[in-house]
Amino acid sequence: MMSDSLIPLTVIKGAGHEFIPLPKGENAITADFHSIRTKTESPAHITSGFYKIEAGPERPAHYNFEESKYVLSGQIDILDEATGITHHLVPGDFAFFHVGSKVKFSTKSHGMAFYAVTRPVRFAHPNLEGREEGKSKL
């Protein structure tokens, strides 16, 4: 029996990074797969997804939102322009980007990370749509 005050989970089935091909001619992609407008004291958006990068040109980013990034595979190199330090993140490493952070992403091979950001969906990836539990055909 479910109480009126309880809200059910949203479960995304098969939201794995293997469903995220890079666009033709690109070496990196941001693939948002879930976003909500929070119902907290100070409402904000929370969006999560996968970041994939392969060897190629540096990818600059200047943050006007917060982001947490957790590396799942490969290596992601991040040049922090505030310090001049390049961080070499490998599986199990975590990075937090503050509003105002300015970085350049790169890799010598490939890298995959899961992220959560405080912004609405920008790049919904079509291969991840319709995977909510109850809608998924998996």
mmCIF file of C-alpha atoms in Angstrom:
data_model
loop_
_atom_site.group_PDB
_atom_site.id
_atom_site.type_symbol
_atom_site.label_atom_id
_atom_site.label_comp_id
_atom_site.label_asym_id
_atom_site.label_seq_id
_atom_site.Cartn_x
_atom_site.Cartn_y
_atom_site.Cartn_z
ATOM 1 C CA MET A 1 0.000 0.000 0.000
ATOM 2 C CA MET A 2 1.405 3.411 -0.996
ATOM 3 C CA SER A 3 0.923 6.576 1.031
ATOM 4 C CA ASP A 4 -0.223 9.757 -0.737
ATOM 5 C CA SER A 5 2.890 11.533 0.543
ATOM 6 C CA LEU A 6 5.339 9.042 -1.001
ATOM 7 C CA ILE A 7 6.718 9.557 -4.501
ATOM 8 C CA PRO A 8 7.907 6.563 -6.555
ATOM 9 C CA LEU A 9 11.448 6.345 -7.921
ATOM 10 C CA THR A 10 12.355 7.044 -11.525
ATOM 11 C CA VAL A 11 14.403 4.120 -12.804
ATOM 12 C CA ILE A 12 16.168 4.340 -16.164
ATOM 13 C CA LYS A 13 16.746 0.850 -17.578
ATOM 14 C CA GLY A 14 19.760 0.310 -19.795
ATOM 15 C CA ALA A 15 21.047 3.901 -19.571
ATOM 16 C CA GLY A 16 24.561 2.695 -20.210
ATOM 17 C CA HIS A 17 27.304 4.623 -21.893
ATOM 18 C CA GLU A 18 27.588 1.979 -24.630
ATOM 19 C CA PHE A 19 24.552 3.593 -26.294
ATOM 20 C CA ILE A 20 26.348 6.921 -26.859
ATOM 21 C CA PRO A 21 28.161 7.202 -30.191
ATOM 22 C CA LEU A 22 30.204 10.334 -30.896
ATOM 23 C CA PRO A 23 28.752 12.706 -33.502
ATOM 24 C CA LYS A 24 30.551 12.552 -36.860
ATOM 25 C CA GLY A 25 33.647 14.764 -36.789
ATOM 26 C CA GLU A 26 33.580 15.251 -32.989
ATOM 27 C CA ASN A 27 35.849 13.816 -30.290
ATOM 28 C CA ALA A 28 33.588 14.477 -27.272
ATOM 29 C CA ILE A 29 29.903 14.433 -26.337
ATOM 30 C CA THR A 30 27.744 15.329 -23.364
ATOM 31 C CA ALA A 31 24.704 13.015 -23.215
ATOM 32 C CA ASP A 32 22.082 14.148 -20.686
ATOM 33 C CA PHE A 33 19.628 11.410 -19.766
ATOM 34 C CA HIS A 34 17.651 12.646 -16.773
ATOM 35 C CA SER A 35 16.675 16.081 -15.493
ATOM 36 C CA ILE A 36 14.320 17.415 -12.841
ATOM 37 C CA ARG A 37 13.402 20.770 -11.360
ATOM 38 C CA THR A 38 13.968 20.153 -7.655
ATOM 39 C CA LYS A 39 11.295 20.707 -5.045
ATOM 40 C CA THR A 40 13.791 21.835 -2.443
ATOM 41 C CA GLU A 41 13.897 25.106 -0.521
ATOM 42 C CA SER A 42 15.825 26.765 -3.375
ATOM 43 C CA PRO A 43 14.587 25.005 -6.538
ATOM 44 C CA ALA A 44 17.168 24.207 -9.206
ATOM 45 C CA HIS A 45 17.594 21.745 -12.032
ATOM 46 C CA ILE A 46 19.570 18.554 -11.527
ATOM 47 C CA THR A 47 20.597 16.748 -14.700
ATOM 48 C CA SER A 48 22.722 13.615 -15.020
ATOM 49 C CA GLY A 49 24.344 11.851 -17.909
ATOM 50 C CA PHE A 50 27.567 10.583 -19.453
ATOM 51 C CA TYR A 51 30.583 12.422 -20.840
ATOM 52 C CA LYS A 52 32.613 10.654 -23.513
ATOM 53 C CA ILE A 53 35.875 11.905 -25.024
ATOM 54 C CA GLU A 54 38.439 10.489 -27.452
ATOM 55 C CA ALA A 55 41.827 11.777 -28.573
ATOM 56 C CA GLY A 56 41.559 15.038 -30.492
ATOM 57 C CA PRO A 57 41.418 18.770 -29.844
ATOM 58 C CA GLU A 58 41.027 20.156 -26.324
ATOM 59 C CA ARG A 59 37.423 20.845 -25.298
ATOM 60 C CA PRO A 60 37.130 24.129 -23.345
ATOM 61 C CA ALA A 61 34.396 24.633 -20.729
ATOM 62 C CA HIS A 62 33.530 27.683 -18.613
ATOM 63 C CA TYR A 63 31.033 26.776 -15.892
ATOM 64 C CA ASN A 64 27.960 28.826 -14.996
ATOM 65 C CA PHE A 65 26.571 25.814 -13.062
ATOM 66 C CA GLU A 66 28.023 23.191 -10.695
ATOM 67 C CA GLU A 67 29.073 19.770 -11.913
ATOM 68 C CA SER A 68 30.256 16.537 -10.299
ATOM 69 C CA LYS A 69 32.089 14.159 -12.625
ATOM 70 C CA TYR A 70 33.081 10.559 -11.788
ATOM 71 C CA VAL A 71 35.400 8.748 -14.217
ATOM 72 C CA LEU A 72 34.194 5.276 -15.213
ATOM 73 C CA SER A 73 36.810 4.222 -17.776
ATOM 74 C CA GLY A 74 39.872 5.413 -19.644
ATOM 75 C CA GLN A 75 41.557 8.712 -18.748
ATOM 76 C CA ILE A 76 40.256 12.271 -18.859
ATOM 77 C CA ASP A 77 42.791 15.070 -18.601
ATOM 78 C CA ILE A 78 41.516 18.384 -17.231
ATOM 79 C CA LEU A 79 43.558 21.578 -17.392
ATOM 80 C CA ASP A 80 42.375 23.861 -14.558
ATOM 81 C CA GLU A 81 42.949 27.345 -15.960
ATOM 82 C CA ALA A 82 42.799 28.876 -12.440
ATOM 83 C CA THR A 83 45.911 26.963 -11.334
ATOM 84 C CA GLY A 84 47.549 25.866 -14.589
ATOM 85 C CA ILE A 85 47.525 22.269 -13.288
ATOM 86 C CA THR A 86 46.477 19.415 -15.578
ATOM 87 C CA HIS A 87 44.731 16.651 -13.623
ATOM 88 C CA HIS A 88 44.874 13.129 -15.101
ATOM 89 C CA LEU A 89 41.654 11.440 -13.956
ATOM 90 C CA VAL A 90 41.288 7.653 -14.191
ATOM 91 C CA PRO A 91 38.495 5.259 -13.141
ATOM 92 C CA GLY A 92 37.400 5.984 -9.587
ATOM 93 C CA ASP A 93 38.516 9.644 -9.657
ATOM 94 C CA PHE A 94 36.022 12.431 -8.977
ATOM 95 C CA ALA A 95 36.058 16.132 -9.864
ATOM 96 C CA PHE A 96 33.765 18.967 -8.767
ATOM 97 C CA PHE A 97 33.450 22.062 -10.959
ATOM 98 C CA HIS A 98 32.328 25.272 -9.238
ATOM 99 C CA VAL A 99 30.456 28.142 -10.884
ATOM 100 C CA GLY A 100 33.273 30.142 -12.485
ATOM 101 C CA SER A 101 35.555 27.136 -13.134
ATOM 102 C CA LYS A 102 37.294 27.322 -16.517
ATOM 103 C CA VAL A 103 38.888 24.130 -17.845
ATOM 104 C CA LYS A 104 40.031 22.294 -20.952
ATOM 105 C CA PHE A 105 39.216 18.596 -21.359
ATOM 106 C CA SER A 106 41.440 16.247 -23.364
ATOM 107 C CA THR A 107 42.692 12.674 -23.510
ATOM 108 C CA LYS A 108 45.449 10.755 -25.273
ATOM 109 C CA SER A 109 43.157 7.750 -25.771
ATOM 110 C CA HIS A 110 39.559 7.823 -24.504
ATOM 111 C CA GLY A 111 37.577 8.478 -21.351
ATOM 112 C CA MET A 112 34.047 8.022 -20.020
ATOM 113 C CA ALA A 113 32.509 9.708 -16.970
ATOM 114 C CA PHE A 114 29.145 9.974 -15.248
ATOM 115 C CA TYR A 115 28.107 13.498 -14.298
ATOM 116 C CA ALA A 116 25.457 15.358 -12.324
ATOM 117 C CA VAL A 117 24.978 19.080 -13.025
ATOM 118 C CA THR A 118 22.802 21.928 -11.738
ATOM 119 C CA ARG A 119 21.323 22.898 -15.122
ATOM 120 C CA PRO A 120 18.453 21.724 -17.348
ATOM 121 C CA VAL A 121 18.961 19.241 -20.200
ATOM 122 C CA ARG A 122 20.995 20.711 -23.064
ATOM 123 C CA PHE A 123 21.847 17.681 -25.180
ATOM 124 C CA ALA A 124 19.330 14.889 -24.666
ATOM 125 C CA HIS A 125 20.754 11.813 -26.328
ATOM 126 C CA PRO A 126 18.134 10.055 -28.505
ATOM 127 C CA ASN A 127 19.502 6.572 -27.731
ATOM 128 C CA LEU A 128 18.624 7.095 -24.046
ATOM 129 C CA GLU A 129 15.034 8.318 -24.538
ATOM 130 C CA GLY A 130 12.144 6.059 -23.531
ATOM 131 C CA ARG A 131 14.186 3.909 -21.179
ATOM 132 C CA GLU A 132 12.153 4.733 -18.067
ATOM 133 C CA GLU A 133 11.023 1.598 -16.274
ATOM 134 C CA GLY A 134 7.585 0.676 -17.551
ATOM 135 C CA LYS A 135 8.307 2.178 -21.006
ATOM 136 C CA SER A 136 11.505 0.282 -21.723
ATOM 137 C CA LYS A 137 11.493 -2.745 -23.989
ATOM 138 C CA LEU A 138 14.643 -4.154 -22.329
#
